[in-house]
Amino acid sequence: MDELKSPILQVRHLSKRFGDNVVLRDINFETRHGNVICIIGASGSGKSTLLRCINMLETPTSGQILFHGQDITGKGININAYRAKVGMVFQSFNLFNNMTVLGNCMAGVTKVLKKDKKTAEETAMEYLSKVGMAEYINAKPHQLSGGQKQRVAIARALAMEPEMLLFDEPTSALDPQMVGEVLEVMRSLAKEGMTMVIVTHEMAFARDVSSRVVFMKDGVVAEEGEPAELFENPKQEATKDFLARFR
Ligand code: ADP
Ligand code: MG
């Protein structure tokens, strides 16, 4: 079934260097519709840089990022149109603090997708309901808990009706009691077939939801595989050492 679908995103021989510091080296992976790829690895291994390259927040030093076969690192690409299709959720929420919850979720829909206000409001409400935040539409971000802010950030990304979502450690900034509510939202998105690339330290979650797991070490993909295999039967010493920290 899966192989019948063409890849949405292909990362090919991606490398990224900051000055002399080579942060990503020849990264290769791809994702198809409905896949959930979890990226794990120690701090500093290049996970955020990889997501930031995929979203073109960083320019790759070499290699390609193909979205439906088109290289988004090439010239003449409309980056805003691309970003509307590939949403991103950050560790630190990045909500617009001067706007209400509803305003946050409408902004991209009116400004980037150019929908009228009424449509944008309906769309925003639909996704705020989905993440359980419909009661908070008039609140400002500072009035919300971390878990609530992150659920609003997810609703804001969903309101763009993207083809794919990138998550960079969406629960790492949260108090432990709020991690579950955010993972629950992500689990339901996975069940509904949302295509996602998720950087996470939540190993039980990664094991449950992912189609494939990518383990990064020092800027390379050190091991990659199906979750049951990678977590139960890691092949590389580095993977074993890393996973041992979570037992
Ligand atoms: P991770 O998300 O896995 O913790 P990062 O991608 O944030 O790793 O960082 C990988 C390496 O890249 C680190 O050594 C970091 O210092 C370096 N790095 C990240 N962003 C920049 C930048 N804008 N300028 C210089 N070095 C950077
Ligand atoms: Mg990071």
PDB file of C-alpha atoms and ligand atoms in Angstrom:
ATOM      1  CA  MET A   1       0.000   0.000   0.000  1.00  0.00           C
ATOM      2  CA  ASP A   2       2.602   2.467   1.192  1.00  0.00           C
ATOM      3  CA  GLU A   3       4.915   1.989  -1.760  1.00  0.00           C
ATOM      4  CA  LEU A   4       2.070   2.868  -4.127  1.00  0.00           C
ATOM      5  CA  LYS A   5       2.109   6.412  -2.830  1.00  0.00           C
ATOM      6  CA  SER A   6       4.809   8.742  -4.013  1.00  0.00           C
ATOM      7  CA  PRO A   7       6.881  10.497  -1.344  1.00  0.00           C
ATOM      8  CA  ILE A   8       5.737  13.902  -0.112  1.00  0.00           C
ATOM      9  CA  LEU A   9       9.157  14.906   1.148  1.00  0.00           C
ATOM     10  CA  GLN A  10      12.577  13.581   0.209  1.00  0.00           C
ATOM     11  CA  VAL A  11      15.720  14.758   1.928  1.00  0.00           C
ATOM     12  CA  ARG A  12      18.725  13.881  -0.216  1.00  0.00           C
ATOM     13  CA  HIS A  13      22.370  14.178   0.764  1.00  0.00           C
ATOM     14  CA  LEU A  14      21.546  17.138   2.965  1.00  0.00           C
ATOM     15  CA  SER A  15      24.500  18.814   4.644  1.00  0.00           C
ATOM     16  CA  LYS A  16      24.639  21.953   6.730  1.00  0.00           C
ATOM     17  CA  ARG A  17      27.638  23.768   8.072  1.00  0.00           C
ATOM     18  CA  PHE A  18      27.872  26.892  10.246  1.00  0.00           C
ATOM     19  CA  GLY A  19      31.347  28.246   9.480  1.00  0.00           C
ATOM     20  CA  ASP A  20      33.682  25.331  10.158  1.00  0.00           C
ATOM     21  CA  ASN A  21      31.104  23.475  12.223  1.00  0.00           C
ATOM     22  CA  VAL A  22      29.552  20.688  10.157  1.00  0.00           C
ATOM     23  CA  VAL A  23      26.188  20.157  11.808  1.00  0.00           C
ATOM     24  CA  LEU A  24      24.482  17.859   9.284  1.00  0.00           C
ATOM     25  CA  ARG A  25      26.280  15.414   7.040  1.00  0.00           C
ATOM     26  CA  ASP A  26      24.662  13.588   4.132  1.00  0.00           C
ATOM     27  CA  ILE A  27      21.192  13.151   5.644  1.00  0.00           C
ATOM     28  CA  ASN A  28      18.773  11.026   3.615  1.00  0.00           C
ATOM     29  CA  PHE A  29      15.183  10.105   4.359  1.00  0.00           C
ATOM     30  CA  GLU A  30      11.740  10.406   2.897  1.00  0.00           C
ATOM     31  CA  THR A  31       8.164  10.468   4.033  1.00  0.00           C
ATOM     32  CA  ARG A  32       4.912   9.451   2.393  1.00  0.00           C
ATOM     33  CA  HIS A  33       1.346  10.490   3.006  1.00  0.00           C
ATOM     34  CA  GLY A  34       0.219   9.449   6.488  1.00  0.00           C
ATOM     35  CA  ASN A  35       3.705   8.554   7.711  1.00  0.00           C
ATOM     36  CA  VAL A  36       4.884   9.672  11.108  1.00  0.00           C
ATOM     37  CA  ILE A  37       8.664   9.944  11.311  1.00  0.00           C
ATOM     38  CA  CYS A  38      10.127  10.451  14.772  1.00  0.00           C
ATOM     39  CA  ILE A  39      13.632  11.848  15.038  1.00  0.00           C
ATOM     40  CA  ILE A  40      15.495  11.052  18.229  1.00  0.00           C
ATOM     41  CA  GLY A  41      19.022  11.811  19.380  1.00  0.00           C
ATOM     42  CA  ALA A  42      21.047  13.675  21.976  1.00  0.00           C
ATOM     43  CA  SER A  43      21.099  17.427  22.339  1.00  0.00           C
ATOM     44  CA  GLY A  44      23.398  18.969  19.730  1.00  0.00           C
ATOM     45  CA  SER A  45      23.037  16.096  17.248  1.00  0.00           C
ATOM     46  CA  GLY A  46      21.438  18.375  14.633  1.00  0.00           C
ATOM     47  CA  LYS A  47      17.737  17.555  14.968  1.00  0.00           C
ATOM     48  CA  SER A  48      16.496  21.150  15.068  1.00  0.00           C
ATOM     49  CA  THR A  49      18.806  22.177  12.256  1.00  0.00           C
ATOM     50  CA  LEU A  50      17.372  19.361  10.140  1.00  0.00           C
ATOM     51  CA  LEU A  51      13.782  20.518  10.745  1.00  0.00           C
ATOM     52  CA  ARG A  52      14.805  24.138  10.181  1.00  0.00           C
ATOM     53  CA  CYS A  53      16.365  23.166   6.843  1.00  0.00           C
ATOM     54  CA  ILE A  54      13.202  21.277   5.862  1.00  0.00           C
ATOM     55  CA  ASN A  55      11.185  24.411   6.610  1.00  0.00           C
ATOM     56  CA  MET A  56      13.835  26.627   4.971  1.00  0.00           C
ATOM     57  CA  LEU A  57      14.472  28.556   8.171  1.00  0.00           C
ATOM     58  CA  GLU A  58      18.086  27.554   7.443  1.00  0.00           C
ATOM     59  CA  THR A  59      19.603  27.235   3.998  1.00  0.00           C
ATOM     60  CA  PRO A  60      21.256  23.862   3.432  1.00  0.00           C
ATOM     61  CA  THR A  61      24.942  23.952   2.503  1.00  0.00           C
ATOM     62  CA  SER A  62      24.418  21.151  -0.004  1.00  0.00           C
ATOM     63  CA  GLY A  63      21.914  18.494  -0.926  1.00  0.00           C
ATOM     64  CA  GLN A  64      18.256  18.637  -1.865  1.00  0.00           C
ATOM     65  CA  ILE A  65      14.889  18.836  -0.194  1.00  0.00           C
ATOM     66  CA  LEU A  66      12.204  17.678  -2.582  1.00  0.00           C
ATOM     67  CA  PHE A  67       8.541  18.423  -1.892  1.00  0.00           C
ATOM     68  CA  HIS A  68       6.409  16.412  -4.305  1.00  0.00           C
ATOM     69  CA  GLY A  69       9.545  16.073  -6.387  1.00  0.00           C
ATOM     70  CA  GLN A  70      10.326  19.784  -6.539  1.00  0.00           C
ATOM     71  CA  ASP A  71      13.547  21.018  -4.965  1.00  0.00           C
ATOM     72  CA  ILE A  72      12.550  23.722  -2.499  1.00  0.00           C
ATOM     73  CA  THR A  73      16.160  24.823  -2.102  1.00  0.00           C
ATOM     74  CA  GLY A  74      16.174  25.835  -5.776  1.00  0.00           C
ATOM     75  CA  LYS A  75      15.612  29.268  -7.242  1.00  0.00           C
ATOM     76  CA  GLY A  76      12.156  30.659  -7.898  1.00  0.00           C
ATOM     77  CA  ILE A  77      10.443  28.755  -5.102  1.00  0.00           C
ATOM     78  CA  ASN A  78       7.675  30.575  -3.250  1.00  0.00           C
ATOM     79  CA  ILE A  79       8.758  29.888   0.318  1.00  0.00           C
ATOM     80  CA  ASN A  80       5.593  31.269   1.912  1.00  0.00           C
ATOM     81  CA  ALA A  81       3.414  29.010  -0.209  1.00  0.00           C
ATOM     82  CA  TYR A  82       5.623  26.059   0.731  1.00  0.00           C
ATOM     83  CA  ARG A  83       5.523  26.925   4.449  1.00  0.00           C
ATOM     84  CA  ALA A  84       1.737  27.092   4.286  1.00  0.00           C
ATOM     85  CA  LYS A  85       1.798  23.434   3.245  1.00  0.00           C
ATOM     86  CA  VAL A  86       4.434  22.340   5.737  1.00  0.00           C
ATOM     87  CA  GLY A  87       3.529  23.668   9.184  1.00  0.00           C
ATOM     88  CA  MET A  88       5.885  23.835  12.117  1.00  0.00           C
ATOM     89  CA  VAL A  89       5.316  23.586  15.853  1.00  0.00           C
ATOM     90  CA  PHE A  90       8.154  24.782  18.096  1.00  0.00           C
ATOM     91  CA  GLN A  91       9.289  23.843  21.575  1.00  0.00           C
ATOM     92  CA  SER A  92       8.677  27.423  22.747  1.00  0.00           C
ATOM     93  CA  PHE A  93       5.204  27.731  21.117  1.00  0.00           C
ATOM     94  CA  ASN A  94       6.047  30.991  19.248  1.00  0.00           C
ATOM     95  CA  LEU A  95       2.502  32.324  19.608  1.00  0.00           C
ATOM     96  CA  PHE A  96       1.783  35.981  18.838  1.00  0.00           C
ATOM     97  CA  ASN A  97       1.579  37.294  22.411  1.00  0.00           C
ATOM     98  CA  ASN A  98      -0.383  40.429  21.544  1.00  0.00           C
ATOM     99  CA  MET A  99      -3.166  38.454  19.844  1.00  0.00           C
ATOM    100  CA  THR A 100      -5.954  36.353  21.292  1.00  0.00           C
ATOM    101  CA  VAL A 101      -6.068  32.594  20.850  1.00  0.00           C
ATOM    102  CA  LEU A 102      -8.560  33.046  18.031  1.00  0.00           C
ATOM    103  CA  GLY A 103      -6.443  35.790  16.434  1.00  0.00           C
ATOM    104  CA  ASN A 104      -3.398  33.545  16.515  1.00  0.00           C
ATOM    105  CA  CYS A 105      -5.270  30.831  14.647  1.00  0.00           C
ATOM    106  CA  MET A 106      -6.815  33.205  12.102  1.00  0.00           C
ATOM    107  CA  ALA A 107      -3.718  35.216  11.214  1.00  0.00           C
ATOM    108  CA  GLY A 108      -2.127  32.850   8.707  1.00  0.00           C
ATOM    109  CA  VAL A 109      -5.468  31.930   7.197  1.00  0.00           C
ATOM    110  CA  THR A 110      -6.277  35.550   6.328  1.00  0.00           C
ATOM    111  CA  LYS A 111      -2.750  36.818   5.611  1.00  0.00           C
ATOM    112  CA  VAL A 112      -1.158  33.875   3.812  1.00  0.00           C
ATOM    113  CA  LEU A 113      -4.118  31.906   2.466  1.00  0.00           C
ATOM    114  CA  LYS A 114      -6.040  35.167   1.789  1.00  0.00           C
ATOM    115  CA  LYS A 115      -9.326  33.758   3.082  1.00  0.00           C
ATOM    116  CA  ASP A 116     -12.032  36.145   4.256  1.00  0.00           C
ATOM    117  CA  LYS A 117     -12.471  36.753   7.993  1.00  0.00           C
ATOM    118  CA  LYS A 118     -15.584  34.636   8.366  1.00  0.00           C
ATOM    119  CA  THR A 119     -13.986  31.597   6.714  1.00  0.00           C
ATOM    120  CA  ALA A 120     -10.823  32.096   8.759  1.00  0.00           C
ATOM    121  CA  GLU A 121     -12.823  32.252  11.971  1.00  0.00           C
ATOM    122  CA  GLU A 122     -14.733  29.077  11.134  1.00  0.00           C
ATOM    123  CA  THR A 123     -11.516  27.276  10.280  1.00  0.00           C
ATOM    124  CA  ALA A 124      -9.796  28.502  13.446  1.00  0.00           C
ATOM    125  CA  MET A 125     -12.779  27.431  15.569  1.00  0.00           C
ATOM    126  CA  GLU A 126     -12.824  23.990  13.978  1.00  0.00           C
ATOM    127  CA  TYR A 127      -9.215  23.308  14.910  1.00  0.00           C
ATOM    128  CA  LEU A 128      -9.386  24.977  18.320  1.00  0.00           C
ATOM    129  CA  SER A 129     -12.290  22.637  19.113  1.00  0.00           C
ATOM    130  CA  LYS A 130     -10.253  19.731  17.880  1.00  0.00           C
ATOM    131  CA  VAL A 131      -7.439  20.450  20.359  1.00  0.00           C
ATOM    132  CA  GLY A 132      -9.901  21.213  23.174  1.00  0.00           C
ATOM    133  CA  MET A 133      -9.246  24.974  23.271  1.00  0.00           C
ATOM    134  CA  ALA A 134     -12.538  26.379  21.947  1.00  0.00           C
ATOM    135  CA  GLU A 135     -13.416  27.848  25.356  1.00  0.00           C
ATOM    136  CA  TYR A 136     -10.293  29.991  25.347  1.00  0.00           C
ATOM    137  CA  ILE A 137     -10.710  31.930  22.110  1.00  0.00           C
ATOM    138  CA  ASN A 138     -10.587  35.334  23.804  1.00  0.00           C
ATOM    139  CA  ALA A 139      -7.636  34.553  26.059  1.00  0.00           C
ATOM    140  CA  LYS A 140      -4.166  35.923  25.433  1.00  0.00           C
ATOM    141  CA  PRO A 141      -1.236  33.497  25.455  1.00  0.00           C
ATOM    142  CA  HIS A 142       0.076  34.734  28.845  1.00  0.00           C
ATOM    143  CA  GLN A 143      -3.171  33.573  30.458  1.00  0.00           C
ATOM    144  CA  LEU A 144      -2.653  29.984  29.337  1.00  0.00           C
ATOM    145  CA  SER A 145      -0.636  27.077  30.705  1.00  0.00           C
ATOM    146  CA  GLY A 146       2.201  25.666  28.621  1.00  0.00           C
ATOM    147  CA  GLY A 147       0.113  22.695  27.538  1.00  0.00           C
ATOM    148  CA  GLN A 148      -2.717  24.999  26.472  1.00  0.00           C
ATOM    149  CA  LYS A 149      -0.318  27.255  24.554  1.00  0.00           C
ATOM    150  CA  GLN A 150       1.099  24.288  22.707  1.00  0.00           C
ATOM    151  CA  ARG A 151      -2.381  23.031  21.821  1.00  0.00           C
ATOM    152  CA  VAL A 152      -3.172  26.499  20.407  1.00  0.00           C
ATOM    153  CA  ALA A 153       0.087  26.382  18.424  1.00  0.00           C
ATOM    154  CA  ILE A 154      -0.985  23.030  16.983  1.00  0.00           C
ATOM    155  CA  ALA A 155      -4.454  24.420  16.133  1.00  0.00           C
ATOM    156  CA  ARG A 156      -2.794  27.407  14.451  1.00  0.00           C
ATOM    157  CA  ALA A 157      -0.680  25.058  12.324  1.00  0.00           C
ATOM    158  CA  LEU A 158      -3.707  22.878  11.489  1.00  0.00           C
ATOM    159  CA  ALA A 159      -5.805  25.910  10.492  1.00  0.00           C
ATOM    160  CA  MET A 160      -3.519  26.294   7.480  1.00  0.00           C
ATOM    161  CA  GLU A 161      -4.684  22.801   6.430  1.00  0.00           C
ATOM    162  CA  PRO A 162      -1.097  21.753   5.736  1.00  0.00           C
ATOM    163  CA  GLU A 163      -0.040  18.579   3.983  1.00  0.00           C
ATOM    164  CA  MET A 164       2.545  17.910   6.589  1.00  0.00           C
ATOM    165  CA  LEU A 165       3.547  19.092  10.059  1.00  0.00           C
ATOM    166  CA  LEU A 166       6.983  19.380  11.639  1.00  0.00           C
ATOM    167  CA  PHE A 167       7.292  19.317  15.430  1.00  0.00           C
ATOM    168  CA  ASP A 168      10.488  20.307  17.240  1.00  0.00           C
ATOM    169  CA  GLU A 169      10.351  18.866  20.767  1.00  0.00           C
ATOM    170  CA  PRO A 170       6.783  20.060  21.298  1.00  0.00           C
ATOM    171  CA  THR A 171       6.651  18.853  24.908  1.00  0.00           C
ATOM    172  CA  SER A 172      10.173  19.649  26.110  1.00  0.00           C
ATOM    173  CA  ALA A 173       9.264  23.044  27.573  1.00  0.00           C
ATOM    174  CA  LEU A 174       6.216  21.728  29.421  1.00  0.00           C
ATOM    175  CA  ASP A 175       5.714  20.820  33.050  1.00  0.00           C
ATOM    176  CA  PRO A 176       5.412  17.031  33.277  1.00  0.00           C
ATOM    177  CA  GLN A 177       1.678  17.077  34.021  1.00  0.00           C
ATOM    178  CA  MET A 178       1.030  18.872  30.712  1.00  0.00           C
ATOM    179  CA  VAL A 179       2.990  16.596  28.435  1.00  0.00           C
ATOM    180  CA  GLY A 180       0.158  14.073  28.172  1.00  0.00           C
ATOM    181  CA  GLU A 181      -2.486  16.467  26.846  1.00  0.00           C
ATOM    182  CA  VAL A 182      -0.205  17.570  23.994  1.00  0.00           C
ATOM    183  CA  LEU A 183       0.881  14.036  23.108  1.00  0.00           C
ATOM    184  CA  GLU A 184      -2.790  13.041  23.092  1.00  0.00           C
ATOM    185  CA  VAL A 185      -3.558  15.653  20.428  1.00  0.00           C
ATOM    186  CA  MET A 186      -0.589  14.445  18.363  1.00  0.00           C
ATOM    187  CA  ARG A 187      -1.638  10.833  18.751  1.00  0.00           C
ATOM    188  CA  SER A 188      -5.087  11.616  17.398  1.00  0.00           C
ATOM    189  CA  LEU A 189      -3.555  13.466  14.431  1.00  0.00           C
ATOM    190  CA  ALA A 190      -1.427  10.403  13.717  1.00  0.00           C
ATOM    191  CA  LYS A 191      -4.530   8.189  13.828  1.00  0.00           C
ATOM    192  CA  GLU A 192      -6.275  10.458  11.357  1.00  0.00           C
ATOM    193  CA  GLY A 193      -3.394  10.062   8.941  1.00  0.00           C
ATOM    194  CA  MET A 194      -1.633  13.414   9.301  1.00  0.00           C
ATOM    195  CA  THR A 195       1.871  13.275   7.862  1.00  0.00           C
ATOM    196  CA  MET A 196       4.304  14.364  10.560  1.00  0.00           C
ATOM    197  CA  VAL A 197       8.008  14.641  11.288  1.00  0.00           C
ATOM    198  CA  ILE A 198       8.469  14.850  15.051  1.00  0.00           C
ATOM    199  CA  VAL A 199      11.635  15.511  17.022  1.00  0.00           C
ATOM    200  CA  THR A 200      10.980  14.119  20.480  1.00  0.00           C
ATOM    201  CA  HIS A 201      12.492  12.674  23.635  1.00  0.00           C
ATOM    202  CA  GLU A 202       9.208  10.901  24.455  1.00  0.00           C
ATOM    203  CA  MET A 203      10.328   7.381  23.601  1.00  0.00           C
ATOM    204  CA  ALA A 204       7.087   5.571  24.485  1.00  0.00           C
ATOM    205  CA  PHE A 205       5.193   7.982  22.260  1.00  0.00           C
ATOM    206  CA  ALA A 206       7.714   7.604  19.413  1.00  0.00           C
ATOM    207  CA  ARG A 207       7.441   3.876  19.682  1.00  0.00           C
ATOM    208  CA  ASP A 208       3.650   3.924  19.555  1.00  0.00           C
ATOM    209  CA  VAL A 209       2.963   6.407  16.784  1.00  0.00           C
ATOM    210  CA  SER A 210       5.837   6.358  14.364  1.00  0.00           C
ATOM    211  CA  SER A 211       6.065   4.611  11.029  1.00  0.00           C
ATOM    212  CA  ARG A 212       9.838   5.005  11.175  1.00  0.00           C
ATOM    213  CA  VAL A 213      12.336   6.259  13.703  1.00  0.00           C
ATOM    214  CA  VAL A 214      15.491   8.128  12.767  1.00  0.00           C
ATOM    215  CA  PHE A 215      18.295   8.202  15.333  1.00  0.00           C
ATOM    216  CA  MET A 216      20.754  11.072  14.843  1.00  0.00           C
ATOM    217  CA  LYS A 217      24.209  11.318  16.290  1.00  0.00           C
ATOM    218  CA  ASP A 218      26.736  14.078  15.592  1.00  0.00           C
ATOM    219  CA  GLY A 219      24.930  15.266  12.482  1.00  0.00           C
ATOM    220  CA  VAL A 220      24.438  11.919  10.783  1.00  0.00           C
ATOM    221  CA  VAL A 221      21.617   9.385  10.700  1.00  0.00           C
ATOM    222  CA  ALA A 222      23.293   6.726  12.832  1.00  0.00           C
ATOM    223  CA  GLU A 223      20.393   4.291  12.595  1.00  0.00           C
ATOM    224  CA  GLU A 224      16.915   4.241  11.103  1.00  0.00           C
ATOM    225  CA  GLY A 225      14.164   1.686  11.215  1.00  0.00           C
ATOM    226  CA  GLU A 226      10.714   0.599  12.227  1.00  0.00           C
ATOM    227  CA  PRO A 227       9.991   1.530  15.831  1.00  0.00           C
ATOM    228  CA  ALA A 228       9.622  -1.987  17.233  1.00  0.00           C
ATOM    229  CA  GLU A 229      12.913  -2.986  15.646  1.00  0.00           C
ATOM    230  CA  LEU A 230      14.882   0.129  16.545  1.00  0.00           C
ATOM    231  CA  PHE A 231      13.711   0.245  20.153  1.00  0.00           C
ATOM    232  CA  GLU A 232      13.843  -3.511  20.845  1.00  0.00           C
ATOM    233  CA  ASN A 233      16.770  -4.470  18.738  1.00  0.00           C
ATOM    234  CA  PRO A 234      19.048  -1.500  18.043  1.00  0.00           C
ATOM    235  CA  LYS A 235      21.964  -2.438  15.835  1.00  0.00           C
ATOM    236  CA  GLN A 236      24.424   0.333  16.571  1.00  0.00           C
ATOM    237  CA  GLU A 237      26.261   0.743  19.863  1.00  0.00           C
ATOM    238  CA  ALA A 238      25.438   4.454  19.763  1.00  0.00           C
ATOM    239  CA  THR A 239      21.712   3.701  19.562  1.00  0.00           C
ATOM    240  CA  LYS A 240      21.948   1.251  22.457  1.00  0.00           C
ATOM    241  CA  ASP A 241      23.810   3.801  24.584  1.00  0.00           C
ATOM    242  CA  PHE A 242      21.326   6.531  23.777  1.00  0.00           C
ATOM    243  CA  LEU A 243      18.252   4.389  24.487  1.00  0.00           C
ATOM    244  CA  ALA A 244      19.746   3.113  27.747  1.00  0.00           C
ATOM    245  CA  ARG A 245      19.329   6.633  29.164  1.00  0.00           C
ATOM    246  CA  PHE A 246      15.569   6.307  28.952  1.00  0.00           C
ATOM    247  CA  ARG A 247      15.220   2.978  30.721  1.00  0.00           C
TER     248      ARG A 247
HETATM  249  P1  ADP B   1      19.621  19.481  18.451  1.00  0.00           P
HETATM  250  O1  ADP B   1      18.331  20.086  18.025  1.00  0.00           O
HETATM  251  O2  ADP B   1      19.764  18.044  18.101  1.00  0.00           O
HETATM  252  O3  ADP B   1      19.905  19.729  19.905  1.00  0.00           O
HETATM  253  P2  ADP B   1      20.815  21.590  16.867  1.00  0.00           P
HETATM  254  O4  ADP B   1      20.386  21.369  15.478  1.00  0.00           O
HETATM  255  O5  ADP B   1      20.113  22.651  17.649  1.00  0.00           O
HETATM  256  O6  ADP B   1      20.796  20.208  17.645  1.00  0.00           O
HETATM  257  O7  ADP B   1      22.349  21.968  16.908  1.00  0.00           O
HETATM  258  C1  ADP B   1      23.340  21.181  16.300  1.00  0.00           C
HETATM  259  C2  ADP B   1      24.645  21.939  16.287  1.00  0.00           C
HETATM  260  O8  ADP B   1      24.532  23.057  15.446  1.00  0.00           O
HETATM  261  C3  ADP B   1      25.070  22.476  17.647  1.00  0.00           C
HETATM  262  O9  ADP B   1      26.449  22.281  17.772  1.00  0.00           O
HETATM  263  C4  ADP B   1      24.733  23.936  17.553  1.00  0.00           C
HETATM  264  O10 ADP B   1      25.592  24.692  18.359  1.00  0.00           O
HETATM  265  C5  ADP B   1      24.940  24.230  16.087  1.00  0.00           C
HETATM  266  N1  ADP B   1      24.094  25.329  15.607  1.00  0.00           N
HETATM  267  C6  ADP B   1      22.757  25.312  15.514  1.00  0.00           C
HETATM  268  N2  ADP B   1      22.281  26.470  15.010  1.00  0.00           N
HETATM  269  C7  ADP B   1      23.367  27.241  14.787  1.00  0.00           C
HETATM  270  C8  ADP B   1      23.557  28.565  14.261  1.00  0.00           C
HETATM  271  N3  ADP B   1      22.522  29.315  13.859  1.00  0.00           N
HETATM  272  N4  ADP B   1      24.813  29.027  14.179  1.00  0.00           N
HETATM  273  C9  ADP B   1      25.876  28.279  14.563  1.00  0.00           C
HETATM  274  N5  ADP B   1      25.770  27.021  15.051  1.00  0.00           N
HETATM  275  C10 ADP B   1      24.545  26.514  15.172  1.00  0.00           C
HETATM  276 MG    MG B   2      16.816  20.951  19.105  1.00  0.00          MG
END
